[in-house]
Coordinates of C-alpha atoms in Angstrom, one line a residue:
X1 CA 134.5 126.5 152.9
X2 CA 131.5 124.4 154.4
X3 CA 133.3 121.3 153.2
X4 CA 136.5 121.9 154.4
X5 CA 134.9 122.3 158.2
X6 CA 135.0 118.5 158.7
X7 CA 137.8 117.4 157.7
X8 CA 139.3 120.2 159.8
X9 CA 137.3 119.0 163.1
X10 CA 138.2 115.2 162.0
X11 CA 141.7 116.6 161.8
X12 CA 142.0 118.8 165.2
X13 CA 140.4 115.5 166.5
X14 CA 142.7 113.2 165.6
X15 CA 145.8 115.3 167.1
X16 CA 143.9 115.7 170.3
X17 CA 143.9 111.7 170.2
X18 CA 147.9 112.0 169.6
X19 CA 148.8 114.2 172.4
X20 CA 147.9 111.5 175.4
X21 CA 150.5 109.6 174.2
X22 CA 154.1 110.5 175.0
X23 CA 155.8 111.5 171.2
X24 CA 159.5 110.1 171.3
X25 CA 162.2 112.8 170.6
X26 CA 163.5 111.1 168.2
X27 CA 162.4 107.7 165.8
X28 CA 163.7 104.1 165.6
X29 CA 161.7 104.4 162.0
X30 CA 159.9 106.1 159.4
X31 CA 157.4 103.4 159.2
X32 CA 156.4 100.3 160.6
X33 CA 154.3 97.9 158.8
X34 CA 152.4 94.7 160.7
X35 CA 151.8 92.0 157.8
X36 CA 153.7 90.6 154.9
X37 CA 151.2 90.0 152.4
X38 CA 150.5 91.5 149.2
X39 CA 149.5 94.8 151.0
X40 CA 152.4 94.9 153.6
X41 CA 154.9 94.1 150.9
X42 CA 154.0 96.6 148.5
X43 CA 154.0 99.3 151.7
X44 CA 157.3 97.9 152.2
X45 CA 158.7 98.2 149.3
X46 CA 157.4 101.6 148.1
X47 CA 158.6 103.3 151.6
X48 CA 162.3 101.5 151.2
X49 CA 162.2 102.8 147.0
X50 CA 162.1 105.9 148.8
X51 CA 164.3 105.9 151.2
X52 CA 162.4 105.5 154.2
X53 CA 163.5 103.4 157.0
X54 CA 161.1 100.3 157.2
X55 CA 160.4 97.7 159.0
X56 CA 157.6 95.0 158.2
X57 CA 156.8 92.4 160.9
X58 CA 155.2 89.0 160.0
X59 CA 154.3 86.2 162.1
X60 CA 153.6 83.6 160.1
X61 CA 154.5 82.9 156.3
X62 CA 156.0 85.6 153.8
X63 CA 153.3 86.1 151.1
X64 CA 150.4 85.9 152.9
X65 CA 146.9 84.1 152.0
X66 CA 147.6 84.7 148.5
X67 CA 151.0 82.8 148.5
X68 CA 150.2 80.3 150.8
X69 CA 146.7 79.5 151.1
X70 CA 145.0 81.7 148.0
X71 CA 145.4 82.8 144.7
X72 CA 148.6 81.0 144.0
X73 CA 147.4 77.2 145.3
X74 CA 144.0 77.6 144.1
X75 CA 144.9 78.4 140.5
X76 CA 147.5 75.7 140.8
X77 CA 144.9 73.1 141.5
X78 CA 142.5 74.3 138.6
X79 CA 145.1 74.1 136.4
X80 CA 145.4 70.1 136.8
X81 CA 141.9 70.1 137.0
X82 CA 141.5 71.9 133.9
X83 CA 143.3 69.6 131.9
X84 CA 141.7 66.8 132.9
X85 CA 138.9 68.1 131.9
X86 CA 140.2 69.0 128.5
X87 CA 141.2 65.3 128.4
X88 CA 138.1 63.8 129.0
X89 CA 136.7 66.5 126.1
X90 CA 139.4 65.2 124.0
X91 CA 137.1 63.4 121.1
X92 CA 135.6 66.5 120.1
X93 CA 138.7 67.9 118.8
X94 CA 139.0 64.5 116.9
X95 CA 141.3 62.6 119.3
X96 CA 139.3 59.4 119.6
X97 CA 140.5 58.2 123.0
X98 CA 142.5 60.2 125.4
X99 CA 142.6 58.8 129.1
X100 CA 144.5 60.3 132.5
X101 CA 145.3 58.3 135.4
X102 CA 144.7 60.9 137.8
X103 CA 147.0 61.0 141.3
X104 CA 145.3 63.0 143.8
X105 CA 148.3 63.3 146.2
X106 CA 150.4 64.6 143.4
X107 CA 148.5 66.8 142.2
X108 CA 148.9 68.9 145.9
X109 CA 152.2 68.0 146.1
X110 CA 152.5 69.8 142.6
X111 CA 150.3 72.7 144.7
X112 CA 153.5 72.5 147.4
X113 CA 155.9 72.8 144.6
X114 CA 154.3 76.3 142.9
X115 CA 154.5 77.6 146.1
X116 CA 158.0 76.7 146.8
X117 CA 158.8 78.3 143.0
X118 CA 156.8 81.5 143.5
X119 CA 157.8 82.5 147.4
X120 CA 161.3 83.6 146.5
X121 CA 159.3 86.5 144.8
X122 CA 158.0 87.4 148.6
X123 CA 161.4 86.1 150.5
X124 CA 162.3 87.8 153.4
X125 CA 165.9 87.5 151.7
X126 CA 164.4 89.8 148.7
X127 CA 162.9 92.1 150.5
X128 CA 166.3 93.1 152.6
X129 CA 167.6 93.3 149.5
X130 CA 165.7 96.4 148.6
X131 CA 166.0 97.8 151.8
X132 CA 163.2 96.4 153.5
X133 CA 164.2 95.4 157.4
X134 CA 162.0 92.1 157.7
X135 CA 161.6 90.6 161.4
X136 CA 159.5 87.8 161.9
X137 CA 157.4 87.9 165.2
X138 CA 154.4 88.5 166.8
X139 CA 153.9 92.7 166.6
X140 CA 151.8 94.7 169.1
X141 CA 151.1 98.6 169.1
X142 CA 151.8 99.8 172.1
X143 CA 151.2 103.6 171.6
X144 CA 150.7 105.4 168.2
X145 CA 154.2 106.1 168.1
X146 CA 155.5 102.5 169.4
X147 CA 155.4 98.9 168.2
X148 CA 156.5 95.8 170.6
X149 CA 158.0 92.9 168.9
X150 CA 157.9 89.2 170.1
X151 CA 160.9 87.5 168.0
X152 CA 162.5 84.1 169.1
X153 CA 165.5 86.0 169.9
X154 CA 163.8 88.0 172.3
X155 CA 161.3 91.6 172.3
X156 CA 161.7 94.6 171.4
X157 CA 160.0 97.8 170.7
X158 CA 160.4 100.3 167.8
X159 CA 159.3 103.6 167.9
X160 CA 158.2 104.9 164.4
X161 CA 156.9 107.8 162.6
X162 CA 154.1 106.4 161.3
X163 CA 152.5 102.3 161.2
X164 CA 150.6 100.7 158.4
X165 CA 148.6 97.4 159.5
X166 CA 148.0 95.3 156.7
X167 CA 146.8 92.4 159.3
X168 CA 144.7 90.2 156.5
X169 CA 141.7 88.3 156.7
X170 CA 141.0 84.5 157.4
X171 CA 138.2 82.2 156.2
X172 CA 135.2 82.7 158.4
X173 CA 133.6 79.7 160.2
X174 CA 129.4 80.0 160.3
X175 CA 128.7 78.7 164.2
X176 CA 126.6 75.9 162.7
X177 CA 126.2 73.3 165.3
X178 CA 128.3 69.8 165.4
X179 CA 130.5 71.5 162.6
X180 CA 133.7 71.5 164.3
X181 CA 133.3 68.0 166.0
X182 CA 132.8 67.1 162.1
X183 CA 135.7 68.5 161.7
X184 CA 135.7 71.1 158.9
X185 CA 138.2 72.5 155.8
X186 CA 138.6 75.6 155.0
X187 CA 141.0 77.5 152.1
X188 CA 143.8 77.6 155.1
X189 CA 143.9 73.9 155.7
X190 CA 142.5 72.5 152.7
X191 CA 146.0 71.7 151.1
X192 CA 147.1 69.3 153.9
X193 CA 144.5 67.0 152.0
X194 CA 146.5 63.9 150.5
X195 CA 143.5 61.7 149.8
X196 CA 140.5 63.1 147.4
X197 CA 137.0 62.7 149.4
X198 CA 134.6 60.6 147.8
X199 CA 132.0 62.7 149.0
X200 CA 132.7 66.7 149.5
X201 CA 130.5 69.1 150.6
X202 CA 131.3 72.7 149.7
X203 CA 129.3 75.3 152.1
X204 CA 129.1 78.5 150.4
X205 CA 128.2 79.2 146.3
X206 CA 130.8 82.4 146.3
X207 CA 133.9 82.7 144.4
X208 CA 135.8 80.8 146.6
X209 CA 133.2 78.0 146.8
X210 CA 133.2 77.8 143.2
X211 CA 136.1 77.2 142.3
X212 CA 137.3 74.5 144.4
X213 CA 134.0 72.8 144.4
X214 CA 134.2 72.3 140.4
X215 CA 137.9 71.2 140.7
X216 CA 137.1 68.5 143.1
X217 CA 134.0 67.2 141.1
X218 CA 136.3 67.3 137.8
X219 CA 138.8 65.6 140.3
X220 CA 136.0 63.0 140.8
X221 CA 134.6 63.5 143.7
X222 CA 130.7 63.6 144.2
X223 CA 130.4 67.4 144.9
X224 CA 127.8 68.6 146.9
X225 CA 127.3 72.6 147.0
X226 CA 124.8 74.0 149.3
X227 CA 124.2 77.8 148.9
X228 CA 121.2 80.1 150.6
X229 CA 120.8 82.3 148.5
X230 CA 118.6 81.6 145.4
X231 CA 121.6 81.4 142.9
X232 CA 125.7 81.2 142.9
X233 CA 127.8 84.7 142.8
X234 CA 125.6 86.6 144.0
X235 CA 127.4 89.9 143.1
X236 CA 127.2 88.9 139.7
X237 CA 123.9 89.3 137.2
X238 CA 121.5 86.6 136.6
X239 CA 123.0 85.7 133.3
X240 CA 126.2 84.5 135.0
X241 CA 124.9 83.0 138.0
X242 CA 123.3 80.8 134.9
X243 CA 125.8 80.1 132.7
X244 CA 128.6 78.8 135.9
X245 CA 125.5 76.4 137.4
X246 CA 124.5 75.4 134.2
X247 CA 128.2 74.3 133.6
X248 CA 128.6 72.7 137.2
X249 CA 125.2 70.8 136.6
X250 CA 126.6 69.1 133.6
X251 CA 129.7 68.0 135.5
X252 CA 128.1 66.6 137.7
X253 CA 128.1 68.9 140.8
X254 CA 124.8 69.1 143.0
X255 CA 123.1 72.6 143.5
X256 CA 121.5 73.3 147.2
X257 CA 120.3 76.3 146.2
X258 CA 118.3 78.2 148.8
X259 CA 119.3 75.9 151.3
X260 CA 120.2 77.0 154.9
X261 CA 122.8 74.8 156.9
X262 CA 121.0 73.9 160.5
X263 CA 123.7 71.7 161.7
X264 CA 126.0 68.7 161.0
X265 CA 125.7 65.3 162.9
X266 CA 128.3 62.5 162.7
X267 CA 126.8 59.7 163.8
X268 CA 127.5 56.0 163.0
X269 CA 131.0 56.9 161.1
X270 CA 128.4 58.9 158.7
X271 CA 128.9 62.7 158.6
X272 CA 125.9 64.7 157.6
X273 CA 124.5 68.1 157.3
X274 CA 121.1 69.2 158.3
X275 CA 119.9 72.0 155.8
X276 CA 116.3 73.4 155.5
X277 CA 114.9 74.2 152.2
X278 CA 111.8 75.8 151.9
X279 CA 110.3 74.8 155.5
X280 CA 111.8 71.4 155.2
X281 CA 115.1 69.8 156.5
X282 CA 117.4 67.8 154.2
X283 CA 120.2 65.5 154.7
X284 CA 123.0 65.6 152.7
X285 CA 125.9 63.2 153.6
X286 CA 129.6 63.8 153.3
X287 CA 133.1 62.3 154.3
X288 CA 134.7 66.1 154.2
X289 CA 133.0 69.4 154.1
X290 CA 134.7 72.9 153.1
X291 CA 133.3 75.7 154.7
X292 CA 133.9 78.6 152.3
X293 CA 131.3 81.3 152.8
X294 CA 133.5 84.4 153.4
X295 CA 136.4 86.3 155.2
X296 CA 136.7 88.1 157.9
X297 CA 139.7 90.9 158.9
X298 CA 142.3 89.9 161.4
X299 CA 141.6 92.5 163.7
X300 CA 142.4 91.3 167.0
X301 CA 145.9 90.7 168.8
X302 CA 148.1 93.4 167.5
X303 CA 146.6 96.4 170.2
X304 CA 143.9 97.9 168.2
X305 CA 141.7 97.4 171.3
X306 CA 144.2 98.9 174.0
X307 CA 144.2 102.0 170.9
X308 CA 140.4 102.1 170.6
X309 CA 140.4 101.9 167.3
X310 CA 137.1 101.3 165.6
X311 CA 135.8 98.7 163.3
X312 CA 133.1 98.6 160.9
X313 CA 129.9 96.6 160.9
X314 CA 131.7 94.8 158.0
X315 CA 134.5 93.9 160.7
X316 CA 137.0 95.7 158.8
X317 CA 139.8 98.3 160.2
X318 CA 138.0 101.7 159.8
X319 CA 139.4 103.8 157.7
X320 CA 138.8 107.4 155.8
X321 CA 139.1 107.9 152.0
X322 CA 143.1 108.0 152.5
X323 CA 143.0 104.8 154.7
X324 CA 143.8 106.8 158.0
X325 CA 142.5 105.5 161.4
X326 CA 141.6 107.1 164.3
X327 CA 144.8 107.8 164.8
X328 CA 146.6 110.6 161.5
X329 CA 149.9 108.3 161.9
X330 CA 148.1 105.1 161.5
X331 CA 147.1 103.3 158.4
X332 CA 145.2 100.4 157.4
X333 CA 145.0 99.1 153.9
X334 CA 144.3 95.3 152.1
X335 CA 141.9 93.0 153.5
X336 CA 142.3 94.0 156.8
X337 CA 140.8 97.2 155.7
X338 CA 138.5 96.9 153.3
X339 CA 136.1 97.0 150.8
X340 CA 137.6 94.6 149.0
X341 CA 139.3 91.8 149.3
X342 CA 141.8 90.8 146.2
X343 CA 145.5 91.2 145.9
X344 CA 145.3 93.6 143.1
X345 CA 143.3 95.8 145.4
X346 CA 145.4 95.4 147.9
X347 CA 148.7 96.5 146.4
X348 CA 146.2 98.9 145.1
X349 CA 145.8 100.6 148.5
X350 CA 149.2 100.1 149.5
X351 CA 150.3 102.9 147.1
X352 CA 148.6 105.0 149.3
X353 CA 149.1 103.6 152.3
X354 CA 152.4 104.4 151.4
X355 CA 152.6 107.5 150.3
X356 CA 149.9 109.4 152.9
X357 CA 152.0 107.9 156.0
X358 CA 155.2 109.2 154.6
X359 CA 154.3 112.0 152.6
X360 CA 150.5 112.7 154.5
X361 CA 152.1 116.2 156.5
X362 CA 152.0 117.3 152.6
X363 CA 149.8 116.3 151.0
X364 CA 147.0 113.2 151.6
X365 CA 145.8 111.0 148.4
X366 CA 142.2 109.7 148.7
X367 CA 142.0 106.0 147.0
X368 CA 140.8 105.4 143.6
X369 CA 138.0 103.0 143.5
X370 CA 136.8 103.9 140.6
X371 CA 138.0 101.4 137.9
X372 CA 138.1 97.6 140.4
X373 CA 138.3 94.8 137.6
X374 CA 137.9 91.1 140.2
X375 CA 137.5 87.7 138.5
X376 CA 136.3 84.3 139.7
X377 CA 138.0 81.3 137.7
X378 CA 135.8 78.7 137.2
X379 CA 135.6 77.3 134.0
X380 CA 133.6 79.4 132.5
X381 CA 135.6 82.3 133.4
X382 CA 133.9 85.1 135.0
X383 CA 135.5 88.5 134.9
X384 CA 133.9 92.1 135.6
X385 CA 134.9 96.0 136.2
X386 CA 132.3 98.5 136.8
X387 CA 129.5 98.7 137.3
X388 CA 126.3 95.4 136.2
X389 CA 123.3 95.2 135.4
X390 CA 122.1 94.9 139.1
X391 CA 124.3 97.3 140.9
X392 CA 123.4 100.2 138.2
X393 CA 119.7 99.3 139.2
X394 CA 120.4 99.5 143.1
X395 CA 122.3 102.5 142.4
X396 CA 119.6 104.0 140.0
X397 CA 122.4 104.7 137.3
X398 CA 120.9 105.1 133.8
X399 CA 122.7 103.0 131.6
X400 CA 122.3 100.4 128.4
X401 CA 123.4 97.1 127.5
X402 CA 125.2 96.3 124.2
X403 CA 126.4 91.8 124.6
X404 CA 128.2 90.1 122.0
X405 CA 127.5 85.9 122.1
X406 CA 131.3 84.3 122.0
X407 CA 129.1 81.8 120.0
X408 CA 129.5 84.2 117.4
X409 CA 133.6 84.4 117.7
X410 CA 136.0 82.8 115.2
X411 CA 138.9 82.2 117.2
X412 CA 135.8 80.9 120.2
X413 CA 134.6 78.2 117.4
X414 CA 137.9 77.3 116.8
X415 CA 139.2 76.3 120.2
X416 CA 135.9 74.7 121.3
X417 CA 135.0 77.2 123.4
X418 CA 132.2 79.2 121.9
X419 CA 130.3 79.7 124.6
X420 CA 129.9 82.8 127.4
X421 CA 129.6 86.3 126.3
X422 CA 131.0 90.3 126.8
X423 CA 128.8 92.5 127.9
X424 CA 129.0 96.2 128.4
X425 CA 127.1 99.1 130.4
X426 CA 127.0 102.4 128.6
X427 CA 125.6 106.0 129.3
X428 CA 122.6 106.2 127.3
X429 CA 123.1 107.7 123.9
X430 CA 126.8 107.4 125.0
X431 CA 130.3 105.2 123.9
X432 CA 131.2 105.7 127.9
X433 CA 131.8 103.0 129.1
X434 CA 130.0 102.3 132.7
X435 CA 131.1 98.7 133.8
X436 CA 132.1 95.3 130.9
X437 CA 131.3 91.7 132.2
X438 CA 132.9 88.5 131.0
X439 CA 131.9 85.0 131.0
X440 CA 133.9 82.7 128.7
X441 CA 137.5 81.6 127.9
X442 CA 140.5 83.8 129.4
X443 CA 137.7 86.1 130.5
X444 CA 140.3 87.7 133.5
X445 CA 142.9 88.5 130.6
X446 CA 140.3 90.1 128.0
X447 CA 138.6 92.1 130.8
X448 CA 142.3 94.1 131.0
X449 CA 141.4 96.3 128.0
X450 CA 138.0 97.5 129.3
X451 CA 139.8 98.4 132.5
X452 CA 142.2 100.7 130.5
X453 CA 139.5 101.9 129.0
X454 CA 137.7 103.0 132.0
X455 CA 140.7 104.2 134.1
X456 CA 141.5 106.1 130.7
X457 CA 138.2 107.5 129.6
X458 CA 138.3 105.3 126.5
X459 CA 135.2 105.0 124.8
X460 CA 133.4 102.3 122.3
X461 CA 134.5 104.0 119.2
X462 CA 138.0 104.4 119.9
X463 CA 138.1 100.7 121.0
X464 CA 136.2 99.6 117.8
X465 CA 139.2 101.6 116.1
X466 CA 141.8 99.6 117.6
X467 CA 143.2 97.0 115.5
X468 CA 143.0 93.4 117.0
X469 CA 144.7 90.6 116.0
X470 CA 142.5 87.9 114.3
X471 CA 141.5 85.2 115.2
X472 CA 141.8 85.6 118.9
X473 CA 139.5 85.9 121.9
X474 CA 140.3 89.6 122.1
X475 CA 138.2 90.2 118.9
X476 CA 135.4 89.8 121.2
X477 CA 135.6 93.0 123.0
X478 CA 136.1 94.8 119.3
X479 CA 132.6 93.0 118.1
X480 CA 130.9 93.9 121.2
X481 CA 132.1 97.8 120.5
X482 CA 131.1 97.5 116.8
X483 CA 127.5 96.1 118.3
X484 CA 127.2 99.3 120.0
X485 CA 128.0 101.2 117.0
X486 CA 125.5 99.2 114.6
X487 CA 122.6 99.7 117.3
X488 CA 123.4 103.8 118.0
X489 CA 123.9 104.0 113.8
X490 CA 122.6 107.6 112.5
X491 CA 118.8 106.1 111.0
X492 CA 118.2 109.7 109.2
X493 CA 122.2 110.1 107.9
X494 CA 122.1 106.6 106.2
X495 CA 118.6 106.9 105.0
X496 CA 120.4 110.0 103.3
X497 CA 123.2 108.2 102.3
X498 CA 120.5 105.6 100.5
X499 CA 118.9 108.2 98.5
X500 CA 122.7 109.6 97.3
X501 CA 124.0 106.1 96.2
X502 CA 120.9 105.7 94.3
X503 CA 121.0 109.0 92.4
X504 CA 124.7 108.3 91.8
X505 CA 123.4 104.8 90.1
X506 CA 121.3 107.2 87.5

């Protein structure tokens, strides 16, 4: 009973809230939703699969940051730079000379074409096929019940049941000083790059940084990568942060770690930045300099303000456990909103974005963040779900660590890429399986089975019961399981088992 007083004042709250806005007699729509990437467009097209009348409003490009700007561009560009370095690797798989004449510009105009390919999958021509109405403008809500929108063929305003903003994020800019008469890149405007800098400077040792800061060293450009914190991908454990420098030291990249940008000076036709490291300043010169040390929500221009609705110190929508506002008929969900900030998460939340603006007067579903698998594709791969080694510490969450060396893998020695490792968290004196971490070939694609697991209860033994085909990468995940078993082996039933075998010998 005590628990349910909250949510019942949070509740009564929230209708109060309602009530000093003027509720239409009757609704243009079920549901409004502001934003056509991966979250808006899963809203979209769950509310049309059921029937709902939807509208989803985008002002700029269908798809989003993950079409345009993100996921899709990004792994475009590491695929070329992938192969070239596979190319340059070529005489240890007995090839004795392989050589690539590399084209820069085509190489982003093969970026432009991917795009082209994959938007039809995110048209607005698609989506009003399934029912979705699409309008592309500038949206504004202008009461809980109300959104205005700024078309070129004019405004209107649509009243609707309910509104789901799936707004986005955009690459935050650091207010380092003399960065924007520099001039700056970030992941929006990087691909308008037709020449390949000789000297790049990547600001921020994140995912993000990562990435494109070893596809432009294997591109051949002199890659400098200045980070303040003491190691790269922070989020991840120590063993990871190791293995990806260790692998960007060999090619070539130079690690700032610990190194705090101050400001950047162009002076002369020579750019520069101006870091401190350990109580001293450095200069590190560069002809272009990506600034890639986070997101931050679009938050601003779309009414939230006129609303009052809140944000969180993280600068994210605030939201409850069902992604509800401050208002019961408003919804946030994907980047906009928080935690996280990957497409899988945010179709993720859009299931329930959904579903509790359309169905919430029945019954509400709190999101499932229980099982969140994220991956950053350098090369080596790193891939996790769960819970690491660090986070279970923070947390205080008893646990153990079985690993498995890929060193150790067939199919790894095979392909020349016996290097990384799987390891996995588990309850002590337990198969449950607490978080699984991935560095190595494919690691994204392997993770999948340990998120089944997870979402599924699964534990070791069942997965070391699991046939895998042989030889591929996937063995790895059986081996790590059969590690487990070896190291949590009954001592007193096979010292039993020892005494019976000889007896049977006579």
């Amino acid at each position: 009973m005590h628990r349910l007083l909250p949510s019942l004042f949070r509740h009564l709250a929230a209708r109060r809230r309602l009530r000093r806005w003027p509720k239409p007699r009757r609704f243009d729509r079920n549901l409004v939703v502001i934003g056509a990437g991966a979250a808006g467009l899963v809203t979209a097209y769950i509310a049309a699969a059921v029937r709902a009348k939807v509208t989803l409003v985008e002002r700029g490009a269908m798809g989003g940051d993950c079409l345009n700007s993100g996921c899709v561009p990004s792994k475009a560009l590491i695929r070329t730079a992938r192969l070239l370095a596979q190319i340059r690797n070529a005489p240890h798989y007995g090839i004795a000379r392989a050589t690539a004449e590399f084209d820069f510009a085509a190489a982003m105009a093969r970026v432009r074409a991917v795009i082209r390919e994959v938007a039809p999958h995110d048209s607005v021509e698609r989506y009003a096929g399934l029912g979705v109405e699409v309008l592309q403008g500038e949206a504004r809500i202008v009461s809980p019940w109300a959104v205005e929108v700024r078309t070129a063929q004019g405004t209107q305003t649509l009243t609707t049941r309910a509104i789901v903003i799936a707004a986005g994020a955009r690459p935050f800019v650091p207010p380092i000083p003399g960065l924007a008469e520099a001039g700056y890149l970030t992941s929006d405007n990087l691909w308008d790059l037709r020449e390949l800098p000789r000297r790049l400077l990547v600001l921020g040792g994140g995912p993000i940084g990562c990435e494109l800061a070893q596809c432009f060293a294997r591109f051949g450009s002199r890659v400098t990568l200045v980070e303040m914190a003491p190691r790269l991908l922070m989020r991840e454990d120590a063993d990871v942060s190791d293995r990806v420098a260790g692998r960007f030291r060999q090619e070539g990249v130079d690690l700032r770690l610990e190194h705090k940008a101050l400001r950047c000076l162009a002076e002369d036709g020579e750019k520069a930045l101006v870091a401190e490291c350990r109580g001293e300043e450095v200069r590190l010169a560069f002809d272009q300099v990506l600034v890639a040390v986070g997101r931050v929500a679009n938050t601003q221009g779309y009414g939230l303000e006129e609303l009052g609705i809140p944000t969180t110190p993280a600068r994210t929508v605030a939201v409850d456990e069902c992604l509800q506002t401050l208002y019961p008929n408003i919804y946030a969900c994907g980047d906009v909103a928080g935690p996280f900030q990957f497409t899988h998460t945010a179709a993720h939340q859009a299931w329930y974005a959904a579903v509790n603006s359309l169905f919430g007067g029945v019954r509400k579903f709190r999101v499932d963040y229980s099982v969140i698998p994220w991956a950053t594709f350098t090369d080596p791969e790193v891939a996790r779900v769960g819970l690491n080694e660090q986070e279970a510490r923070e947390r205080a969450v008893p646990f153990e660590v079985c690993r498995y060396d890929l060193r150790d893998l067939d199919r790894a020695i095979v392909d020349g890429e016996a290097h990384g490792f799987v390891k996995v968290l588990t309850a002590p004196g337990r198969d449950k399986i607490l978080g699984a971490t991935i560095v190595g070939e494919h690691a994204a694609d392997l993770l999948a089975e340990f998120v089944l697991a997870m979402k599924h209860g699964i534990g070791l033994n069942r997965l070391l019961g699991t046939i895998h085909v042989y030889p591929t990468l996937a063995e790895a995940n059986k081996q790590v399981a059969g590690a487990w078993k070896r190291s949590h082996a009954p001592q007193g039933v096979l010292r039993w088992l020892a005494r019976y075998h000889a007896w049977r010998r006579g």
